[in-house]
Amino acid sequence: MDTLIKNEKKTNTDTFPINGTDYVEFYVGNAKQAAMYYQAAFGYELVAYRGPETGSRETVSYVLQQNKIRLVLTSAYHPEHEILKHVNLHGDGVKVLALWVDDAEDAFNKAVERGAKPSFEPHTLKDEDGEIKLAGIHTYGETIHTFVERKNYRGVFMPGFIPKTSTRKVEPVGLKFVDHCVGNVELGQMNRWIKFYQEVLGFKLLITFDDKDISTKYTALMSKVVSNGNGYIKFPINEPAKGVKKSQIEEYLDFYKSAGVQHIAVATDDIIKTVRQLRANGVDFLYVPETYYNDLLDRVGEIEESIEDLREQNILVDRDNEGYLLQIFTKPVQDRPTLFYEIIQRKGAQSFGKGNFKALFEAIEREQELRGTL
Ligand code: FE2
């Protein structure tokens, strides 16, 4: 059952306004090298830094930016530090999905009143560029939502960081903004977390997919998508469903050792160009067989892109009643088969590529087979 709850989409029931994704923070084993990877492979520019030289004796962070997307790569120096314990358990992964709000304290108080588990209390950071207010709540696994209030701040990122630019020449690849962030949760936990976003943040249920929508011969999963009122924040939540073999969600949970962020979808307005550049930079993508393109136009109707270009870059297309979308998925971006990226270009469509699920999951299963985890 794929239910797109269209009419309710525009209704705003947000507990507090959210202006967008402020940043995504990763805990990694080696922030310096991860920062180089995101610059060289994904075309992010280094914009800020915090480390021992700036007074941070325990931790180090690199802030990278491409248009509206801001990534923070954080590591620590000593094995007993919670960041390295996190890395030891989960591998490199997303720790914080930071939400840009007007009033961080109000957001925190309202969220906690509605049942959120606090991560850290509201506090203010100041420097000569102004002040930032931060507060945090827990979500699935060990992931956190940090509320960021930056209306009184003019600096490059936040107090404690110094501006720092790339020493290598960075070629942006046209990534514009975070389209959606997907969480994988344990069997039976999807509805709990959907309810959390509905009750705590006032999000709307956008779409429901059951295992009949998302299954192959071997594996299955279930998914629901929630969104805030302005649609800038979209959080699909997946859980494994029963199949003949191990689903990709179970594989993720086995390797991440808890629920966590499975993929981040980033938007471009020229996917063919973006993917061509990413491939040239060495980014690996999932492979969908040539036959996918044989009946593509019958399935999606007229599109502006040339089928040859799409076939060459192995980009997928899907249509819903509002338009179409183009998408492609990278392979995992760290040793463990956990986090990966989606590159997406929306041409009207507001959905998530249901028509491609089968082809995609078969592609993931081929990778699982190679890893011996199917
Ligand atoms: Fe996605």
Short mmCIF file of C-alpha atoms and ligand atoms in Angstrom, two decimals:
data_model
loop_
_atom_site.label_atom_id
_atom_site.label_comp_id
_atom_site.label_asym_id
_atom_site.label_seq_id
_atom_site.Cartn_x
_atom_site.Cartn_y
_atom_site.Cartn_z
CA MET A 1 0.00 0.00 0.00
CA ASP A 2 1.62 3.20 -1.16
CA THR A 3 -0.41 6.06 0.20
CA LEU A 4 0.58 9.59 -0.66
CA ILE A 5 -1.34 11.79 1.72
CA LYS A 6 -1.40 14.80 -0.56
CA ASN A 7 -3.94 17.17 0.88
CA GLU A 8 -2.55 17.13 4.36
CA LYS A 9 0.92 17.93 3.12
CA LYS A 10 0.44 21.69 3.16
CA THR A 11 -1.24 21.79 6.57
CA ASN A 12 1.17 23.01 9.20
CA THR A 13 0.99 21.25 12.53
CA ASP A 14 4.63 21.86 13.51
CA THR A 15 5.31 22.07 17.24
CA PHE A 16 7.70 24.92 16.37
CA PRO A 17 8.93 26.30 13.04
CA ILE A 18 11.93 24.57 11.40
CA ASN A 19 13.66 26.51 8.65
CA GLY A 20 15.68 23.61 7.27
CA THR A 21 18.62 21.32 7.95
CA ASP A 22 21.33 23.36 9.68
CA TYR A 23 24.11 20.77 9.43
CA VAL A 24 24.80 17.04 9.52
CA GLU A 25 27.56 16.01 11.93
CA PHE A 26 29.51 12.80 11.59
CA TYR A 27 31.63 11.13 14.24
CA VAL A 28 34.60 9.69 12.39
CA GLY A 29 37.87 7.95 13.17
CA ASN A 30 39.99 10.51 11.32
CA ALA A 31 38.36 13.88 10.63
CA LYS A 32 41.32 15.24 8.67
CA GLN A 33 41.15 12.45 6.11
CA ALA A 34 37.35 12.38 6.00
CA ALA A 35 37.42 16.12 5.25
CA MET A 36 39.75 15.49 2.33
CA TYR A 37 37.45 12.75 1.00
CA TYR A 38 34.41 15.05 1.00
CA GLN A 39 36.41 17.80 -0.69
CA ALA A 40 38.00 15.60 -3.35
CA ALA A 41 35.12 13.21 -4.04
CA PHE A 42 31.99 15.29 -3.40
CA GLY A 43 33.27 18.80 -4.10
CA TYR A 44 32.60 20.30 -0.66
CA GLU A 45 34.55 23.35 0.36
CA LEU A 46 36.28 23.55 3.72
CA VAL A 47 34.89 26.60 5.55
CA ALA A 48 35.66 26.25 9.26
CA TYR A 49 37.74 24.36 11.78
CA ARG A 50 37.93 23.72 15.51
CA GLY A 51 40.81 21.87 17.14
CA PRO A 52 43.66 22.15 19.60
CA GLU A 53 44.99 25.28 17.88
CA THR A 54 41.68 27.03 18.60
CA GLY A 55 41.48 25.83 22.21
CA SER A 56 39.65 22.53 21.69
CA ARG A 57 42.03 20.07 23.37
CA GLU A 58 39.86 16.95 23.20
CA THR A 59 38.07 17.10 19.86
CA VAL A 60 38.60 18.26 16.30
CA SER A 61 35.98 19.29 13.72
CA TYR A 62 36.10 20.28 10.06
CA VAL A 63 33.09 22.11 8.58
CA LEU A 64 32.44 21.62 4.87
CA GLN A 65 29.91 23.37 2.71
CA GLN A 66 28.36 23.14 -0.74
CA ASN A 67 25.51 25.58 -1.39
CA LYS A 68 23.04 24.98 1.49
CA ILE A 69 24.57 21.70 2.64
CA ARG A 70 26.83 21.87 5.66
CA LEU A 71 28.70 18.81 6.95
CA VAL A 72 30.66 18.70 10.20
CA LEU A 73 33.29 15.96 10.57
CA THR A 74 34.27 15.42 14.17
CA SER A 75 36.81 13.17 15.86
CA ALA A 76 38.65 13.03 19.19
CA TYR A 77 42.18 12.38 20.44
CA HIS A 78 41.84 9.93 23.27
CA PRO A 79 40.24 6.48 23.19
CA GLU A 80 38.18 7.09 26.32
CA HIS A 81 36.42 10.06 24.71
CA GLU A 82 32.75 9.41 23.97
CA ILE A 83 33.26 10.33 20.31
CA LEU A 84 35.83 7.58 19.82
CA LYS A 85 33.70 5.13 21.79
CA HIS A 86 30.91 5.98 19.36
CA VAL A 87 33.22 5.43 16.40
CA ASN A 88 34.50 2.18 17.86
CA LEU A 89 30.96 0.83 18.20
CA HIS A 90 29.24 2.23 15.10
CA GLY A 91 32.06 3.01 12.71
CA ASP A 92 32.00 6.40 11.00
CA GLY A 93 28.43 7.64 10.93
CA VAL A 94 25.92 10.41 11.45
CA LYS A 95 25.64 11.61 15.04
CA VAL A 96 23.66 14.83 14.62
CA LEU A 97 20.88 15.90 12.30
CA ALA A 98 20.81 19.59 13.25
CA LEU A 99 17.62 21.55 12.68
CA TRP A 100 17.65 25.29 12.08
CA VAL A 101 15.04 26.90 14.35
CA ASP A 102 14.04 30.44 15.35
CA ASP A 103 14.18 29.77 19.09
CA ALA A 104 16.27 26.85 20.34
CA GLU A 105 15.14 27.05 23.95
CA ASP A 106 11.46 27.16 23.00
CA ALA A 107 11.98 24.23 20.59
CA PHE A 108 13.73 22.19 23.28
CA ASN A 109 11.13 22.95 25.95
CA LYS A 110 8.21 22.10 23.67
CA ALA A 111 9.87 18.91 22.39
CA VAL A 112 10.69 17.70 25.90
CA GLU A 113 7.19 18.59 27.13
CA ARG A 114 5.85 16.35 24.36
CA GLY A 115 8.03 13.42 25.32
CA ALA A 116 11.47 13.93 23.74
CA LYS A 117 14.44 12.67 25.73
CA PRO A 118 16.86 15.57 26.33
CA SER A 119 20.40 15.19 25.05
CA PHE A 120 21.73 18.53 26.26
CA GLU A 121 20.10 21.60 27.80
CA PRO A 122 19.77 24.93 25.96
CA HIS A 123 22.94 27.01 26.10
CA THR A 124 24.48 30.00 24.36
CA LEU A 125 27.85 30.22 22.63
CA LYS A 126 29.31 33.69 22.02
CA ASP A 127 32.17 35.28 20.16
CA GLU A 128 32.83 38.59 18.37
CA ASP A 129 30.45 37.56 15.56
CA GLY A 130 27.47 37.22 17.88
CA GLU A 131 25.79 34.31 19.57
CA ILE A 132 24.31 30.91 18.76
CA LYS A 133 21.85 29.03 20.92
CA LEU A 134 21.90 25.24 20.93
CA ALA A 135 19.85 22.47 22.54
CA GLY A 136 19.59 18.77 21.78
CA ILE A 137 17.15 15.86 21.93
CA HIS A 138 17.63 12.16 21.24
CA THR A 139 16.08 10.34 18.32
CA TYR A 140 16.55 6.72 17.07
CA GLY A 141 19.70 4.83 18.07
CA GLU A 142 22.39 7.19 19.32
CA THR A 143 21.41 9.90 16.86
CA ILE A 144 20.65 13.42 18.08
CA HIS A 145 18.67 16.38 16.81
CA THR A 146 20.41 19.61 17.73
CA PHE A 147 18.27 22.73 17.53
CA VAL A 148 20.34 25.62 16.19
CA GLU A 149 19.27 29.24 16.62
CA ARG A 150 21.57 31.46 14.58
CA LYS A 151 19.59 34.66 14.00
CA ASN A 152 22.09 36.67 16.09
CA TYR A 153 25.20 35.19 14.50
CA ARG A 154 27.20 36.53 11.57
CA GLY A 155 30.24 34.22 11.67
CA VAL A 156 31.06 31.39 9.32
CA PHE A 157 29.66 28.54 11.46
CA MET A 158 29.51 28.98 15.22
CA PRO A 159 31.58 30.30 18.11
CA GLY A 160 34.64 28.15 18.78
CA PHE A 161 35.31 27.65 15.07
CA ILE A 162 37.71 29.66 12.94
CA PRO A 163 37.30 30.19 9.21
CA LYS A 164 39.48 27.81 7.25
CA THR A 165 39.58 27.33 3.51
CA SER A 166 40.59 24.42 1.33
CA THR A 167 44.26 24.18 0.48
CA ARG A 168 43.29 22.17 -2.58
CA LYS A 169 41.24 23.57 -5.42
CA VAL A 170 37.71 22.29 -4.90
CA GLU A 171 35.32 21.80 -7.80
CA PRO A 172 31.72 21.89 -6.53
CA VAL A 173 29.58 19.20 -8.20
CA GLY A 174 26.26 21.04 -7.97
CA LEU A 175 24.89 19.61 -4.72
CA LYS A 176 22.33 22.15 -3.48
CA PHE A 177 20.52 21.12 -0.29
CA VAL A 178 19.53 18.14 1.85
CA ASP A 179 16.35 16.67 0.37
CA HIS A 180 15.74 13.97 2.99
CA CYS A 181 17.54 11.92 5.66
CA VAL A 182 16.58 8.29 6.15
CA GLY A 183 16.75 6.34 9.40
CA ASN A 184 16.96 2.56 9.75
CA VAL A 185 15.37 1.24 12.94
CA GLU A 186 14.94 -2.22 14.44
CA LEU A 187 12.11 -4.60 13.58
CA GLY A 188 8.89 -3.34 15.11
CA GLN A 189 10.25 0.16 15.86
CA MET A 190 9.18 2.08 12.75
CA ASN A 191 5.77 3.09 14.10
CA ARG A 192 7.27 4.15 17.42
CA TRP A 193 9.61 6.60 15.69
CA ILE A 194 6.97 7.83 13.26
CA LYS A 195 4.78 8.53 16.28
CA PHE A 196 7.70 10.33 17.92
CA TYR A 197 8.03 12.74 14.97
CA GLN A 198 4.28 13.21 14.82
CA GLU A 199 3.80 13.82 18.54
CA VAL A 200 7.02 15.58 19.48
CA LEU A 201 7.73 17.71 16.39
CA GLY A 202 4.19 17.80 14.98
CA PHE A 203 5.29 16.28 11.66
CA LYS A 204 2.78 14.86 9.17
CA LEU A 205 2.78 11.33 7.84
CA LEU A 206 3.49 11.77 4.14
CA ILE A 207 3.72 8.27 2.69
CA THR A 208 3.48 4.65 3.83
CA PHE A 209 5.15 1.76 2.02
CA ASP A 210 4.58 -1.79 3.15
CA ASP A 211 6.55 -4.91 2.33
CA LYS A 212 4.49 -5.46 -0.83
CA ASP A 213 5.85 -2.19 -2.25
CA ILE A 214 9.41 -2.79 -1.15
CA SER A 215 10.32 -6.38 -1.72
CA THR A 216 12.30 -8.53 -4.11
CA LYS A 217 12.44 -12.27 -4.48
CA TYR A 218 14.64 -12.37 -1.38
CA THR A 219 14.23 -9.42 0.94
CA ALA A 220 11.72 -6.86 2.13
CA LEU A 221 11.39 -3.71 4.19
CA MET A 222 8.74 -1.29 5.34
CA SER A 223 8.96 2.47 5.31
CA LYS A 224 7.01 5.54 6.37
CA VAL A 225 7.88 9.15 5.64
CA VAL A 226 7.18 12.14 7.91
CA SER A 227 7.64 15.79 7.01
CA ASN A 228 7.42 19.17 8.68
CA GLY A 229 4.95 21.82 7.52
CA ASN A 230 7.13 23.60 4.96
CA GLY A 231 8.40 20.25 3.61
CA TYR A 232 12.07 21.21 4.09
CA ILE A 233 12.53 18.37 6.55
CA LYS A 234 11.62 14.89 5.34
CA PHE A 235 12.50 11.84 7.41
CA PRO A 236 11.72 8.41 5.98
CA ILE A 237 12.04 5.64 8.59
CA ASN A 238 12.72 2.04 7.49
CA GLU A 239 12.41 -1.22 9.34
CA PRO A 240 13.22 -4.72 8.09
CA ALA A 241 10.40 -7.04 6.99
CA LYS A 242 10.42 -10.80 6.70
CA GLY A 243 12.02 -12.15 3.52
CA VAL A 244 13.78 -15.29 2.39
CA LYS A 245 17.18 -13.70 2.97
CA LYS A 246 18.62 -10.93 5.11
CA SER A 247 17.29 -7.50 4.19
CA GLN A 248 19.58 -4.52 3.67
CA ILE A 249 18.10 -2.98 6.83
CA GLU A 250 19.18 -5.96 8.92
CA GLU A 251 22.62 -5.79 7.35
CA TYR A 252 22.82 -2.12 8.32
CA LEU A 253 21.72 -2.83 11.91
CA ASP A 254 24.24 -5.69 12.17
CA PHE A 255 27.09 -3.40 11.18
CA TYR A 256 26.03 -0.10 12.76
CA LYS A 257 25.12 -1.96 15.96
CA SER A 258 22.02 0.17 16.47
CA ALA A 259 19.44 2.19 14.61
CA GLY A 260 20.96 5.09 12.70
CA VAL A 261 21.04 7.21 9.57
CA GLN A 262 21.03 5.03 6.44
CA HIS A 263 21.23 7.62 3.69
CA ILE A 264 21.20 11.32 3.06
CA ALA A 265 19.61 12.48 -0.16
CA VAL A 266 21.13 15.62 -1.62
CA ALA A 267 19.48 17.60 -4.38
CA THR A 268 21.03 18.83 -7.60
CA ASP A 269 19.44 20.66 -10.53
CA ASP A 270 21.56 18.88 -13.13
CA ILE A 271 21.92 15.27 -12.10
CA ILE A 272 23.66 14.14 -15.27
CA LYS A 273 26.43 16.71 -14.82
CA THR A 274 26.67 16.09 -11.06
CA VAL A 275 26.95 12.31 -11.42
CA ARG A 276 29.45 12.60 -14.27
CA GLN A 277 31.67 14.75 -12.01
CA LEU A 278 31.22 12.48 -8.99
CA ARG A 279 32.20 9.44 -11.06
CA ALA A 280 35.27 11.28 -12.35
CA ASN A 281 36.14 12.02 -8.70
CA GLY A 282 35.99 8.32 -7.88
CA VAL A 283 32.57 8.02 -6.20
CA ASP A 284 31.13 4.49 -6.59
CA PHE A 285 27.45 4.06 -7.38
CA LEU A 286 25.08 1.13 -7.24
CA TYR A 287 24.70 -0.51 -10.62
CA VAL A 288 21.35 -1.13 -12.28
CA PRO A 289 21.34 -3.43 -15.37
CA GLU A 290 21.03 -2.04 -18.91
CA THR A 291 17.60 -3.68 -19.24
CA TYR A 292 16.27 -1.05 -16.83
CA TYR A 293 16.40 1.44 -19.72
CA ASN A 294 14.62 -0.73 -22.29
CA ASP A 295 11.10 0.16 -21.22
CA LEU A 296 11.92 3.33 -19.29
CA LEU A 297 9.89 5.71 -21.47
CA ASP A 298 6.87 3.37 -21.35
CA ARG A 299 7.02 3.55 -17.58
CA VAL A 300 7.75 7.24 -17.01
CA GLY A 301 6.49 8.94 -20.17
CA GLU A 302 8.14 11.98 -21.73
CA ILE A 303 11.23 13.33 -19.97
CA GLU A 304 13.60 16.17 -20.87
CA GLU A 305 16.84 14.22 -20.45
CA SER A 306 18.37 12.02 -23.09
CA ILE A 307 18.01 8.31 -22.35
CA GLU A 308 21.56 7.85 -23.59
CA ASP A 309 22.93 10.21 -20.92
CA LEU A 310 20.85 8.52 -18.24
CA ARG A 311 21.95 5.08 -19.38
CA GLU A 312 25.58 6.17 -19.50
CA GLN A 313 25.45 7.52 -15.94
CA ASN A 314 23.09 4.73 -14.75
CA ILE A 315 20.59 7.28 -13.39
CA LEU A 316 17.08 6.11 -12.44
CA VAL A 317 13.78 7.85 -13.20
CA ASP A 318 10.36 7.64 -11.59
CA ARG A 319 7.10 9.51 -12.04
CA ASP A 320 4.25 10.31 -9.68
CA ASN A 321 1.11 12.37 -10.25
CA GLU A 322 3.00 15.65 -9.69
CA GLY A 323 5.93 15.11 -12.03
CA TYR A 324 9.07 13.01 -12.23
CA LEU A 325 12.36 12.61 -10.41
CA LEU A 326 15.83 11.36 -11.25
CA GLN A 327 17.95 9.57 -8.67
CA ILE A 328 21.03 7.46 -8.08
CA PHE A 329 22.57 5.87 -4.98
CA THR A 330 26.23 5.64 -4.01
CA LYS A 331 27.76 2.58 -2.47
CA PRO A 332 28.49 2.91 1.27
CA VAL A 333 31.02 5.71 1.92
CA GLN A 334 32.90 3.98 4.74
CA ASP A 335 34.21 0.44 5.29
CA ARG A 336 31.06 -0.80 6.99
CA PRO A 337 27.98 -1.21 4.73
CA THR A 338 26.13 1.55 6.59
CA LEU A 339 25.75 5.17 5.38
CA PHE A 340 25.39 5.99 1.69
CA TYR A 341 24.19 8.96 -0.36
CA GLU A 342 21.38 9.50 -2.80
CA ILE A 343 21.69 12.17 -5.48
CA ILE A 344 18.23 13.39 -6.48
CA GLN A 345 16.79 15.84 -8.97
CA ARG A 346 13.09 16.58 -8.61
CA LYS A 347 11.10 17.73 -11.59
CA GLY A 348 7.76 18.14 -9.87
CA ALA A 349 7.63 14.75 -8.19
CA GLN A 350 7.48 14.92 -4.40
CA SER A 351 7.74 11.17 -3.83
CA PHE A 352 10.76 8.90 -3.32
CA GLY A 353 11.12 6.75 -6.43
CA LYS A 354 8.82 3.85 -5.61
CA GLY A 355 9.04 2.63 -9.21
CA ASN A 356 12.78 2.10 -8.72
CA PHE A 357 12.65 0.24 -5.42
CA LYS A 358 12.78 -3.22 -6.96
CA ALA A 359 15.69 -2.46 -9.31
CA LEU A 360 17.54 -0.73 -6.47
CA PHE A 361 17.05 -3.42 -3.90
CA GLU A 362 18.22 -6.03 -6.37
CA ALA A 363 21.30 -3.89 -6.91
CA ILE A 364 21.90 -3.76 -3.15
CA GLU A 365 21.40 -7.52 -2.89
CA ARG A 366 24.10 -8.08 -5.51
CA GLU A 367 26.43 -6.06 -3.27
CA GLN A 368 25.29 -7.96 -0.16
CA GLU A 369 25.99 -11.21 -2.01
CA LEU A 370 29.54 -10.04 -2.69
CA ARG A 371 29.98 -9.07 0.96
CA GLY A 372 28.59 -12.43 2.09
CA THR A 373 25.82 -10.76 4.09
CA LEU A 374 22.71 -11.67 2.09
FE FE2 B 1 15.98 8.37 -0.41
#
